[in-house]
PDB file of N, CA and C in Angstrom:
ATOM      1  N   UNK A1400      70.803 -49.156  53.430  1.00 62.00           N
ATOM      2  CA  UNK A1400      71.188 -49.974  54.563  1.00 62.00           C
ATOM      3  C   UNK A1400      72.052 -51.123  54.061  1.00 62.00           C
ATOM      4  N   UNK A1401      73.014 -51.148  54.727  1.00 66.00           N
ATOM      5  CA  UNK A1401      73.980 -52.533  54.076  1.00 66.00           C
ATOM      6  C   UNK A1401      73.267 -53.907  54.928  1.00 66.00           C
ATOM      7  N   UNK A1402      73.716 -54.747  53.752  1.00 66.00           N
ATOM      8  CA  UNK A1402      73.218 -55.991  54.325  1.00 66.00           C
ATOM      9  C   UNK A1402      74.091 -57.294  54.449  1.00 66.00           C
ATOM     10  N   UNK A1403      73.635 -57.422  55.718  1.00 68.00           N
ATOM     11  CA  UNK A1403      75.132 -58.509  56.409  1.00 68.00           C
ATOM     12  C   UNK A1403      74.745 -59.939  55.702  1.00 68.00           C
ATOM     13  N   UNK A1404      75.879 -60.601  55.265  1.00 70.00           N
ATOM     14  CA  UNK A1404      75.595 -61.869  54.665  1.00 70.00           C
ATOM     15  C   UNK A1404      76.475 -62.966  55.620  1.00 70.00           C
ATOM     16  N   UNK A1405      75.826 -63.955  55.347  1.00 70.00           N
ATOM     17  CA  UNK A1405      75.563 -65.068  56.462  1.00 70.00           C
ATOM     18  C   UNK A1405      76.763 -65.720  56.242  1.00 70.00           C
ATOM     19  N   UNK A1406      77.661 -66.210  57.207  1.00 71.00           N
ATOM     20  CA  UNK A1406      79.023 -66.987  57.001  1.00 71.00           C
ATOM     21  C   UNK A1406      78.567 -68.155  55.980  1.00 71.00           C
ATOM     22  N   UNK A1407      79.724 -68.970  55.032  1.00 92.00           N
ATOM     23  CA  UNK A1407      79.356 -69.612  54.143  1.00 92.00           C
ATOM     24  C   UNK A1407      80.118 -71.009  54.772  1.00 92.00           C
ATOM     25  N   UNK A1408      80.726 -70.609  55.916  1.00 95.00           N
ATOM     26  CA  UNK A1408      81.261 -72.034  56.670  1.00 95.00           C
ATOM     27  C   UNK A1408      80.556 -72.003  57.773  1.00 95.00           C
ATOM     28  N   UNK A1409      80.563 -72.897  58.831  1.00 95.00           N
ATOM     29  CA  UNK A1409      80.978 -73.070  60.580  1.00 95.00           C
ATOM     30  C   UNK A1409      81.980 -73.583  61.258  1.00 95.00           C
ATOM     31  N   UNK A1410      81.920 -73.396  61.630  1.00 96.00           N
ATOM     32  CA  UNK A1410      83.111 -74.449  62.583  1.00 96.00           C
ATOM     33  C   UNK A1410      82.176 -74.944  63.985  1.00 96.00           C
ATOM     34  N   UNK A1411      82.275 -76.676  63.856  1.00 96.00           N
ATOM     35  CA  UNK A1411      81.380 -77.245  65.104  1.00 96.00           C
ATOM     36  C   UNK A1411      82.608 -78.301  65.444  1.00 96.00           C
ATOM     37  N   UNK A1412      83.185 -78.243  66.848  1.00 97.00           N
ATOM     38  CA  UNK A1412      84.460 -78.889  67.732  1.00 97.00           C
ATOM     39  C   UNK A1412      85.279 -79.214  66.735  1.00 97.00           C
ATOM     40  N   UNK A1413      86.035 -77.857  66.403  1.00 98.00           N
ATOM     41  CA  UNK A1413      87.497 -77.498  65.810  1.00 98.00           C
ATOM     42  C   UNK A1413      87.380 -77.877  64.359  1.00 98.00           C
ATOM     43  N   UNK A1414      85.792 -78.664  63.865  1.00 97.00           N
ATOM     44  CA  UNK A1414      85.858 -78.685  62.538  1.00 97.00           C
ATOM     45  C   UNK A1414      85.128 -77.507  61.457  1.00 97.00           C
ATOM     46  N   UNK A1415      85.538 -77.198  60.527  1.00 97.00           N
ATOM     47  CA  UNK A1415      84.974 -76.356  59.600  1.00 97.00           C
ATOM     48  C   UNK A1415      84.249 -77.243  58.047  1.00 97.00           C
ATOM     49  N   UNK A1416      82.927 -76.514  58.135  1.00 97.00           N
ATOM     50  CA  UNK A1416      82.135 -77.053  57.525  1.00 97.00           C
ATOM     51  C   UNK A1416      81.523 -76.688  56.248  1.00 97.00           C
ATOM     52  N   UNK A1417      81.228 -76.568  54.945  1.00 96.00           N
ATOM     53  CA  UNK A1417      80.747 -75.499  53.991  1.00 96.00           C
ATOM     54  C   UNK A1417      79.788 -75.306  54.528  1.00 96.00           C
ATOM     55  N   UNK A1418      78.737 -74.830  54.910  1.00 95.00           N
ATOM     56  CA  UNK A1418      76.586 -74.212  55.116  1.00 95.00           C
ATOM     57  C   UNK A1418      76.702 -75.446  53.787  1.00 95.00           C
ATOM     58  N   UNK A1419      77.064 -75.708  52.603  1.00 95.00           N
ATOM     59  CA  UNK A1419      76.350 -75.970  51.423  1.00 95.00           C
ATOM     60  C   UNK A1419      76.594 -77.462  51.408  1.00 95.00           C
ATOM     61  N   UNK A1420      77.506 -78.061  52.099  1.00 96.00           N
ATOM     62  CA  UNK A1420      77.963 -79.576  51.964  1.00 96.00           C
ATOM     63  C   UNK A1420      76.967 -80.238  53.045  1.00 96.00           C
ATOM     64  N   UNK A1421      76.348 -79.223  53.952  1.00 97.00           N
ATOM     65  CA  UNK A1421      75.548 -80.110  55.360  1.00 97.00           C
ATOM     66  C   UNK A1421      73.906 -79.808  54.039  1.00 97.00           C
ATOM     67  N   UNK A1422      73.383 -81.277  55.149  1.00 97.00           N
ATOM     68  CA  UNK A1422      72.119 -81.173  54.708  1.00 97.00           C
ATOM     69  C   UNK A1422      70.910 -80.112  55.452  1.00 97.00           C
ATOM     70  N   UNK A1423      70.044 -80.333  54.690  1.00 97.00           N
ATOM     71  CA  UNK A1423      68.926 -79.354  55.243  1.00 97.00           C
ATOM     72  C   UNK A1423      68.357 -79.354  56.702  1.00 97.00           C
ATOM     73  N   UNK A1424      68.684 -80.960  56.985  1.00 98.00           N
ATOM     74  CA  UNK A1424      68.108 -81.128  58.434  1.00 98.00           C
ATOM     75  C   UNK A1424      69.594 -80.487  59.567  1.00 98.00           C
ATOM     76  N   UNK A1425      70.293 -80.382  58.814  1.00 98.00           N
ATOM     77  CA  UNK A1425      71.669 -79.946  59.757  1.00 98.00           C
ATOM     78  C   UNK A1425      71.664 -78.596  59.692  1.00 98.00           C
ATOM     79  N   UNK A1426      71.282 -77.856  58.238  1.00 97.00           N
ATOM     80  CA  UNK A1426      71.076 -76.281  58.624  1.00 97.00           C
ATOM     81  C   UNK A1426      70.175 -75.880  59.293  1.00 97.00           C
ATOM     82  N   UNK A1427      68.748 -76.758  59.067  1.00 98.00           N
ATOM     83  CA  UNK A1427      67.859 -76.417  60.256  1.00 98.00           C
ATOM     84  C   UNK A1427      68.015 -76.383  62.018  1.00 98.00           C
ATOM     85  N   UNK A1428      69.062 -77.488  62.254  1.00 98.00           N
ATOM     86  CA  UNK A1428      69.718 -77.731  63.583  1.00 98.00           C
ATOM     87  C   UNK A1428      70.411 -76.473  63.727  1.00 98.00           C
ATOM     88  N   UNK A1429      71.463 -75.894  63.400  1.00 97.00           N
ATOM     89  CA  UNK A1429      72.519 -74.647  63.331  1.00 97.00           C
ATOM     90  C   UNK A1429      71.621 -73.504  63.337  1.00 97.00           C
ATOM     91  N   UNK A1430      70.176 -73.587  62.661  1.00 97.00           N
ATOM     92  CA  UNK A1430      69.378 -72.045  62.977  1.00 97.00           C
ATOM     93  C   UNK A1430      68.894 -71.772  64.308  1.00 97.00           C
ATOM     94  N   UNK A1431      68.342 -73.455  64.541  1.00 98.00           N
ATOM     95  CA  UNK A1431      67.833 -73.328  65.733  1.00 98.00           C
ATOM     96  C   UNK A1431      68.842 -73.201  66.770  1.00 98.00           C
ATOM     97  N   UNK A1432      70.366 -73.423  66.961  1.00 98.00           N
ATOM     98  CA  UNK A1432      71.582 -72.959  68.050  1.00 98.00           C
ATOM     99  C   UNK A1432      71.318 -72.032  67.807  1.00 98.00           C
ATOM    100  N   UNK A1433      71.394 -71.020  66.938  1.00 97.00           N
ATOM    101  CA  UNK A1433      72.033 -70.161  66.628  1.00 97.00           C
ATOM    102  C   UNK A1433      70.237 -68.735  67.248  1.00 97.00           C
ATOM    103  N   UNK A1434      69.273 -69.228  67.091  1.00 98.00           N
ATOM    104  CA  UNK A1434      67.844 -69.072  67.595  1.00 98.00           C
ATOM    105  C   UNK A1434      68.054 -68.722  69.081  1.00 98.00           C
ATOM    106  N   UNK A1435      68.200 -69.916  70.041  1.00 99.00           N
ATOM    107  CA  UNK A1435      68.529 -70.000  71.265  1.00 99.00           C
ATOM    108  C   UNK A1435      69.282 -69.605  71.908  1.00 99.00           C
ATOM    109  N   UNK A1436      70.530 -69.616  71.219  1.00 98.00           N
ATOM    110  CA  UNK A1436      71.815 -68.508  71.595  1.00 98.00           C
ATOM    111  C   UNK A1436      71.082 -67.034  71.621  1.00 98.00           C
ATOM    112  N   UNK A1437      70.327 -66.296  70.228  1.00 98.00           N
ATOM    113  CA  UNK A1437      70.434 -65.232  71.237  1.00 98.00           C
ATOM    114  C   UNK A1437      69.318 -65.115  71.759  1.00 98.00           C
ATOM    115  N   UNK A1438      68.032 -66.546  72.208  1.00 99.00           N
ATOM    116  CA  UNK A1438      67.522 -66.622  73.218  1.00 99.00           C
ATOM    117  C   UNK A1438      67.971 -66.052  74.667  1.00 99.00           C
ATOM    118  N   UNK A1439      69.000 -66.794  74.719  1.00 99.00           N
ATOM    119  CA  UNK A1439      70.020 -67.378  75.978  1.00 99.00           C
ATOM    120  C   UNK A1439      70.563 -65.636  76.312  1.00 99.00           C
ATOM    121  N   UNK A1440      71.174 -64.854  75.382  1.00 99.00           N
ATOM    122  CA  UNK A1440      71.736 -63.690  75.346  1.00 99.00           C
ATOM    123  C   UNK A1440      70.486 -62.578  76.098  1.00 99.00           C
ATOM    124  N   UNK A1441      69.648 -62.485  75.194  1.00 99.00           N
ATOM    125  CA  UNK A1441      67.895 -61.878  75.914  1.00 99.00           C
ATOM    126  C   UNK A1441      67.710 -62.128  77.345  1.00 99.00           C
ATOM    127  N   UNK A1442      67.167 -63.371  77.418  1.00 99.00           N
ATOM    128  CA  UNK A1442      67.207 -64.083  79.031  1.00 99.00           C
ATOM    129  C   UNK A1442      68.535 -63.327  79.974  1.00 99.00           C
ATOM    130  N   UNK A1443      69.690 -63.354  79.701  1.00 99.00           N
ATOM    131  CA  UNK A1443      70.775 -62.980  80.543  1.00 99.00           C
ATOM    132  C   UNK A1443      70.481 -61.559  80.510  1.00 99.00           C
ATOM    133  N   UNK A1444      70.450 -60.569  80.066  1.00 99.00           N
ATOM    134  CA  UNK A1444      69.822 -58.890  80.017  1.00 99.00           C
ATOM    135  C   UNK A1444      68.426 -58.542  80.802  1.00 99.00           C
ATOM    136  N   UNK A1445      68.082 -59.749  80.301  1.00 99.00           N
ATOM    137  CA  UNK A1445      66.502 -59.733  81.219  1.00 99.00           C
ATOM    138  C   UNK A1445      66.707 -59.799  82.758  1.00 99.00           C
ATOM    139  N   UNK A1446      67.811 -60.913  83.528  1.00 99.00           N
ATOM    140  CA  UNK A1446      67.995 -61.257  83.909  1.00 99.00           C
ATOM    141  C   UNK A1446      68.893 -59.809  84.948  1.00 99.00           C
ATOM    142  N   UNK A1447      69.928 -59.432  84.349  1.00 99.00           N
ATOM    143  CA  UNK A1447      70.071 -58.672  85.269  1.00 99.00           C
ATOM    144  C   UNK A1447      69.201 -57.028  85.348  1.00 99.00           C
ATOM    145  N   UNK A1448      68.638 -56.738  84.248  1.00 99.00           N
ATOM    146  CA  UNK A1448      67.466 -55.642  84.629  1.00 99.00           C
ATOM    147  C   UNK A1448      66.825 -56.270  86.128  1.00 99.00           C
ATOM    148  N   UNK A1449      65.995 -57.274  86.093  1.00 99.00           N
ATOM    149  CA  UNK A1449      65.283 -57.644  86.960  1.00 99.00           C
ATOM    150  C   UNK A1449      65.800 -57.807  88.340  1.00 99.00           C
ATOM    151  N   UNK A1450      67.452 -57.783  88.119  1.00 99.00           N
ATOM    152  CA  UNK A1450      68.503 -58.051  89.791  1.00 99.00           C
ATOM    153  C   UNK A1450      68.624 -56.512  89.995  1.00 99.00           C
ATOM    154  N   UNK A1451      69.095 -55.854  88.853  1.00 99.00           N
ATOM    155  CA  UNK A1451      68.592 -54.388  89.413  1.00 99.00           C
ATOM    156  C   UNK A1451      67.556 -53.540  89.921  1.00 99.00           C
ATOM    157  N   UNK A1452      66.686 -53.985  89.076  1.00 99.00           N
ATOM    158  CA  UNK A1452      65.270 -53.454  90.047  1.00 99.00           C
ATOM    159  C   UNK A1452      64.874 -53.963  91.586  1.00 99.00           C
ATOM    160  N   UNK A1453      65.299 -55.482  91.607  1.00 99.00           N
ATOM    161  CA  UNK A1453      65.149 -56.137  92.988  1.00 99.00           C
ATOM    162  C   UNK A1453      65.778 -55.259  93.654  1.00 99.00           C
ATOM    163  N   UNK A1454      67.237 -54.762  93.309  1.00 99.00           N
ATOM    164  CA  UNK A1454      68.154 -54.550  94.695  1.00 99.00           C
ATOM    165  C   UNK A1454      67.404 -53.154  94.822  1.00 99.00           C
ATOM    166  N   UNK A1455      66.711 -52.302  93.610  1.00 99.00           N
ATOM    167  CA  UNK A1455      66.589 -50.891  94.020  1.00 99.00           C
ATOM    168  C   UNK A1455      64.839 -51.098  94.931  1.00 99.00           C
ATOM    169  N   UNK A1456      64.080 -52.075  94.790  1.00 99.00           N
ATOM    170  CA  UNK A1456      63.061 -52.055  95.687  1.00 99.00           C
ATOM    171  C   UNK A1456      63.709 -52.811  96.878  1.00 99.00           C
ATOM    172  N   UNK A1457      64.833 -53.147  96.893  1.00 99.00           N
ATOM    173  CA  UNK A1457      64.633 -53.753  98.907  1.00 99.00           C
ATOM    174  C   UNK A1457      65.056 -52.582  99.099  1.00 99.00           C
ATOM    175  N   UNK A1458      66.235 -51.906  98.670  1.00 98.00           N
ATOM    176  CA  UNK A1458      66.831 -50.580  99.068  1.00 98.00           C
ATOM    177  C   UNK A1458      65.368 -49.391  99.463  1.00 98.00           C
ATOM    178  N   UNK A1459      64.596 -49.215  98.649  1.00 98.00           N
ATOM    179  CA  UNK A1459      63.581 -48.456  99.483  1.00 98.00           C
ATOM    180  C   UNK A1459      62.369 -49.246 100.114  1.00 98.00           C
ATOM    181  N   UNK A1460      62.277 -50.058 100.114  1.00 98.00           N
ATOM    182  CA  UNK A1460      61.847 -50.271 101.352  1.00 98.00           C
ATOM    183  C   UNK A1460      62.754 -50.636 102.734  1.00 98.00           C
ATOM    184  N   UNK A1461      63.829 -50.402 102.501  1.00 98.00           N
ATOM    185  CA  UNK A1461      64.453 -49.901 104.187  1.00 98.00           C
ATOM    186  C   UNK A1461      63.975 -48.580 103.926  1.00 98.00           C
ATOM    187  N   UNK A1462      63.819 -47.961 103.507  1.00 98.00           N
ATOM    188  CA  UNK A1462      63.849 -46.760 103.960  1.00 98.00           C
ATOM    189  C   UNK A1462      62.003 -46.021 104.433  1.00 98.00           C
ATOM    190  N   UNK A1463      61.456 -47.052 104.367  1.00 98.00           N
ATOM    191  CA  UNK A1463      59.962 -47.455 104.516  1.00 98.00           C
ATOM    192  C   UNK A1463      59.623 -48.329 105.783  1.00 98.00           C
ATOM    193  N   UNK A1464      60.478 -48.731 106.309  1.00 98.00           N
ATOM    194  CA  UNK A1464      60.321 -49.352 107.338  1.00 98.00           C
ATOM    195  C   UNK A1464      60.385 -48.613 108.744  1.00 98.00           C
ATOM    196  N   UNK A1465      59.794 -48.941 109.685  1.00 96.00           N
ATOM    197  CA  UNK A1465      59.934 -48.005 110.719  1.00 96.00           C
ATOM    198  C   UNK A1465      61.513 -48.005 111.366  1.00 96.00           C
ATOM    199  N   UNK A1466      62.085 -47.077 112.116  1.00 89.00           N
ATOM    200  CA  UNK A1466      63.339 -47.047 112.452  1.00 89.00           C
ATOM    201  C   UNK A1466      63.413 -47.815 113.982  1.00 89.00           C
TER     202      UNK A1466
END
């Protein structure tokens, strides 16, 4: 299995940064964006499964309802 290695810069508002010049409390900040982001990504997938299932249960229940 190949193994993906972790960018050795960032870029935070148009600046680029080494990972190795920020301190520890700043890489800890960047894990946790970077945590929440694909929090945020999960939540949005979750998000429309759950608009799909809504629309497919009102859809049968019209068809459950008396005419």
């Amino acid at each position: 299995m190949e193994q993906l290695s972790q960018p050795s810069t960032i870029t935070i508002d148009g600046r680029e940064f080494s990972l190795d010049s920020l301190s520890a409390e700043a890489r800890e900040q960047i894990a946790r964006i970077s945590a929440a982001d694909r929090r945020l990504q999960e939540l949005q997938v979750d998000f429309v499964i759950t608009q799909t299932a809504r629309a497919s249960f009102a859809e049968k229940l019209k068809t459950l309802l008396p005419a």
